[in-house]
PDB file of C-alpha atoms in Angstrom:
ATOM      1  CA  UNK A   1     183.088 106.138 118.554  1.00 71.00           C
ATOM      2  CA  UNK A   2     182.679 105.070 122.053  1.00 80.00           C
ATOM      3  CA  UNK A   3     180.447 101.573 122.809  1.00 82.00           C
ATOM      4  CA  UNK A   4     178.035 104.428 123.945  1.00 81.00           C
ATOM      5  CA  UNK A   5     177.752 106.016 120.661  1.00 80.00           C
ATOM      6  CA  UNK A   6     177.201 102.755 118.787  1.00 85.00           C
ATOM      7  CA  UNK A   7     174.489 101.553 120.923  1.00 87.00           C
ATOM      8  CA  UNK A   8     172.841 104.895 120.379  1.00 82.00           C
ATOM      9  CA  UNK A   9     172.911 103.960 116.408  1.00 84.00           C
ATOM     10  CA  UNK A  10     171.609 100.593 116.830  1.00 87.00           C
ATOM     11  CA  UNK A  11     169.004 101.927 118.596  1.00 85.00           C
ATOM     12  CA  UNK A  12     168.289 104.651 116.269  1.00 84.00           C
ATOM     13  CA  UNK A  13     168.486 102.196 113.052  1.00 86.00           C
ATOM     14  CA  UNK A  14     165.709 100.280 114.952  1.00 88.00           C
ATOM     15  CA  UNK A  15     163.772 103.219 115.469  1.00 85.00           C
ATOM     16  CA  UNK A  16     163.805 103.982 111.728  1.00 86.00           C
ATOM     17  CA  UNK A  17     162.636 100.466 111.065  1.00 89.00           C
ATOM     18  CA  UNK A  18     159.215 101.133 112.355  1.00 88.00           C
ATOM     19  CA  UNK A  19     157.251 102.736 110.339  1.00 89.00           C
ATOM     20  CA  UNK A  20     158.873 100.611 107.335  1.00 90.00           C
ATOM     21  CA  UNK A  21     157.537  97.974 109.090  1.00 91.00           C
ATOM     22  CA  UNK A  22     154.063  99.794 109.820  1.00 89.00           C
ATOM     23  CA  UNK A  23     153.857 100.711 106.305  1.00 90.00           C
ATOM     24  CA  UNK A  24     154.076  96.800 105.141  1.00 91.00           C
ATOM     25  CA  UNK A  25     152.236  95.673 108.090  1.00 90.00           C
ATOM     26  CA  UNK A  26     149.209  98.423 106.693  1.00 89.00           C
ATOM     27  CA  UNK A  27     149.671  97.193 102.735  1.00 89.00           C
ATOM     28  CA  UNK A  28     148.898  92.802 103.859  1.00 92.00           C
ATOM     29  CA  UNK A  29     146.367  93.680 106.234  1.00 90.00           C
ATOM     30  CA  UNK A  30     144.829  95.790 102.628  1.00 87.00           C
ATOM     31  CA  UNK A  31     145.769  92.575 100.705  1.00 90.00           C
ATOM     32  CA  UNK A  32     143.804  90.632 102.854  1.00 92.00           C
ATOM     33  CA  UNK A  33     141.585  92.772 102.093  1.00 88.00           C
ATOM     34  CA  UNK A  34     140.617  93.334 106.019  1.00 88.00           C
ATOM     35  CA  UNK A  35     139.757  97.214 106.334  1.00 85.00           C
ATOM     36  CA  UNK A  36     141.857  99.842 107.574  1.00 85.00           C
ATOM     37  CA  UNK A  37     140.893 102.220 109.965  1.00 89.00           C
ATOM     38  CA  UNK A  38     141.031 105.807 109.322  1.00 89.00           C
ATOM     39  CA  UNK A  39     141.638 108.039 112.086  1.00 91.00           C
ATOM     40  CA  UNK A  40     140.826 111.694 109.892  1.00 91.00           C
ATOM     41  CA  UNK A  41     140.039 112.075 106.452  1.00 89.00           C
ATOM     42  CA  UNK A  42     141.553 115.464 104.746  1.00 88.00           C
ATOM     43  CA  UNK A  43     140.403 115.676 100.856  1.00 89.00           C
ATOM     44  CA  UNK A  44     140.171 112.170 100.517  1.00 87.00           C
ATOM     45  CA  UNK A  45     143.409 111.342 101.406  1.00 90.00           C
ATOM     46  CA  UNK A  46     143.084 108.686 104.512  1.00 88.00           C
ATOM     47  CA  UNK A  47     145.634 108.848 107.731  1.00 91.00           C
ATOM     48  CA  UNK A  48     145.179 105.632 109.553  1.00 90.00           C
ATOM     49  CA  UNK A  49     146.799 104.702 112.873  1.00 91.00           C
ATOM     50  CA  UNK A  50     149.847 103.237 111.160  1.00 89.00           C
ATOM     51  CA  UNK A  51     150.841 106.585 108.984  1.00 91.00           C
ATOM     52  CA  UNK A  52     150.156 108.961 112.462  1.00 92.00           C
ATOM     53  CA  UNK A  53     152.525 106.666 114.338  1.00 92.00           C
ATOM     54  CA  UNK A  54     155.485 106.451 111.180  1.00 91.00           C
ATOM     55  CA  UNK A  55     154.620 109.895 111.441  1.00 92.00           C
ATOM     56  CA  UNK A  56     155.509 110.600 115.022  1.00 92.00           C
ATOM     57  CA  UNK A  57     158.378 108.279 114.802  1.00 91.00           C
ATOM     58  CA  UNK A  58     159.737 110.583 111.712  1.00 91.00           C
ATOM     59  CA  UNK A  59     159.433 113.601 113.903  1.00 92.00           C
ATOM     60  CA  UNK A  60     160.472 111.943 117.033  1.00 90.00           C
ATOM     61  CA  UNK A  61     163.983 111.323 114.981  1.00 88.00           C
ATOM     62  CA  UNK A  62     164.464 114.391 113.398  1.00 89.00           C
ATOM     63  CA  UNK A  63     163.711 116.252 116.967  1.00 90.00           C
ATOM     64  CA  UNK A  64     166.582 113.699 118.051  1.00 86.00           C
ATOM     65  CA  UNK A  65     169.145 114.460 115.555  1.00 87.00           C
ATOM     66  CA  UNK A  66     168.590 118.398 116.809  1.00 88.00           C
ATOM     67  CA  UNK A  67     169.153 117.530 120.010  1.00 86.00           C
ATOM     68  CA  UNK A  68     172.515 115.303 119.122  1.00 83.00           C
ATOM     69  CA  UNK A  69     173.764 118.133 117.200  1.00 79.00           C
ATOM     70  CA  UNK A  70     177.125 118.213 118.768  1.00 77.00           C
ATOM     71  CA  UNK A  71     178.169 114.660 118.144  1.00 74.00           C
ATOM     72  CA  UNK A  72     178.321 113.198 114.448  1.00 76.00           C
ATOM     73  CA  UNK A  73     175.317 110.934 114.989  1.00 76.00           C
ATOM     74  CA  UNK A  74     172.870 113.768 114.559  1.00 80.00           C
ATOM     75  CA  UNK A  75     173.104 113.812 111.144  1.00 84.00           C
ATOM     76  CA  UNK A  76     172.550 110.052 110.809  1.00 84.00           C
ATOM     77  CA  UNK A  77     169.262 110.308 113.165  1.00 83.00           C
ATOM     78  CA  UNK A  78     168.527 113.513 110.741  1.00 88.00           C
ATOM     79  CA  UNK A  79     168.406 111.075 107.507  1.00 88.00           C
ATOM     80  CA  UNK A  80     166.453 108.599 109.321  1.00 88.00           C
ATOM     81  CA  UNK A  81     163.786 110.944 110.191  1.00 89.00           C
ATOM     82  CA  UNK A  82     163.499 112.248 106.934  1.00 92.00           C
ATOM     83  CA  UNK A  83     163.345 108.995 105.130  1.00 91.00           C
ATOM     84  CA  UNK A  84     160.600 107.727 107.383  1.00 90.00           C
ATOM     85  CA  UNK A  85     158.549 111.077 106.489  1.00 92.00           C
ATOM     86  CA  UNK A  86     158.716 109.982 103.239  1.00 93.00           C
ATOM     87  CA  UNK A  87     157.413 106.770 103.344  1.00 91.00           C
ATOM     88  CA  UNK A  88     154.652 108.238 106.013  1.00 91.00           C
ATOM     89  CA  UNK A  89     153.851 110.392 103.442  1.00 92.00           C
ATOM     90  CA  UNK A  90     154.050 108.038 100.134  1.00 92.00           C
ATOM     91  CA  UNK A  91     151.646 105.627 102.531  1.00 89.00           C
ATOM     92  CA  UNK A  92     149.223 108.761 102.860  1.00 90.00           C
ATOM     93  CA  UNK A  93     148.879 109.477  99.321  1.00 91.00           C
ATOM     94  CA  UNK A  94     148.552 105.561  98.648  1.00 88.00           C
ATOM     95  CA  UNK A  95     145.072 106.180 100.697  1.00 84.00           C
ATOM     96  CA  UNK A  96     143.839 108.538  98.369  1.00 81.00           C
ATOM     97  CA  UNK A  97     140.175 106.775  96.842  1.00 76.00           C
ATOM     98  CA  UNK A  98     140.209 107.073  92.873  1.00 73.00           C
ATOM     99  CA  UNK A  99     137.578 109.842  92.323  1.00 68.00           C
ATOM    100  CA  UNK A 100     137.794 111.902  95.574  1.00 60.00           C
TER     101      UNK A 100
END
């Protein structure tokens, strides 16, 4: 791999940090108990400003790895996409009020 090529994946492993680190940031400001906005509620399940962006992030990735398809760092950009959809997602259904 060329110096080119690793900077890309050091770049990309910091990209798939963020919406780890939005999904933490989301659960202390909850244990604080300071409220969380929610941008739209869909059958009780809340998406708040941190799960749109880990959300956008996850696409952002996997859109990435499509578009690196030719080199072997496509498929690495492909994982981190869809490991930050999960946690998007496992933050969503977190959200979810007991009883809605």
């Amino acid at each position: 791999m060329t110096s080119d090529h690793w900077m890309i994946l050091i770049m990309g492993m910091a990209l798939a940090c963020g919406p780890v680190l939005l999904v933490w940031l989301e659960d202390r400001t909850r244990a604080r108990g300071a409220a969380v906005p929610s941008l739209v509620t869909i059958k009780g399940y809340n998406i708040s400003p941190h799960s749109a962006f880990s959300l956008v992030i996850a696409i952002m990735l996997i859109y990435l790895s499509y578009l690196m398809r030719g080199i072997g760092l496509g498929f690495v950009f492909m994982v981190f996409g869809f490991v930050d959809v999960i946690v998007a997602v496992q933050n969503i259904r977190k959200s979810k009020k007991p009883g809605s």
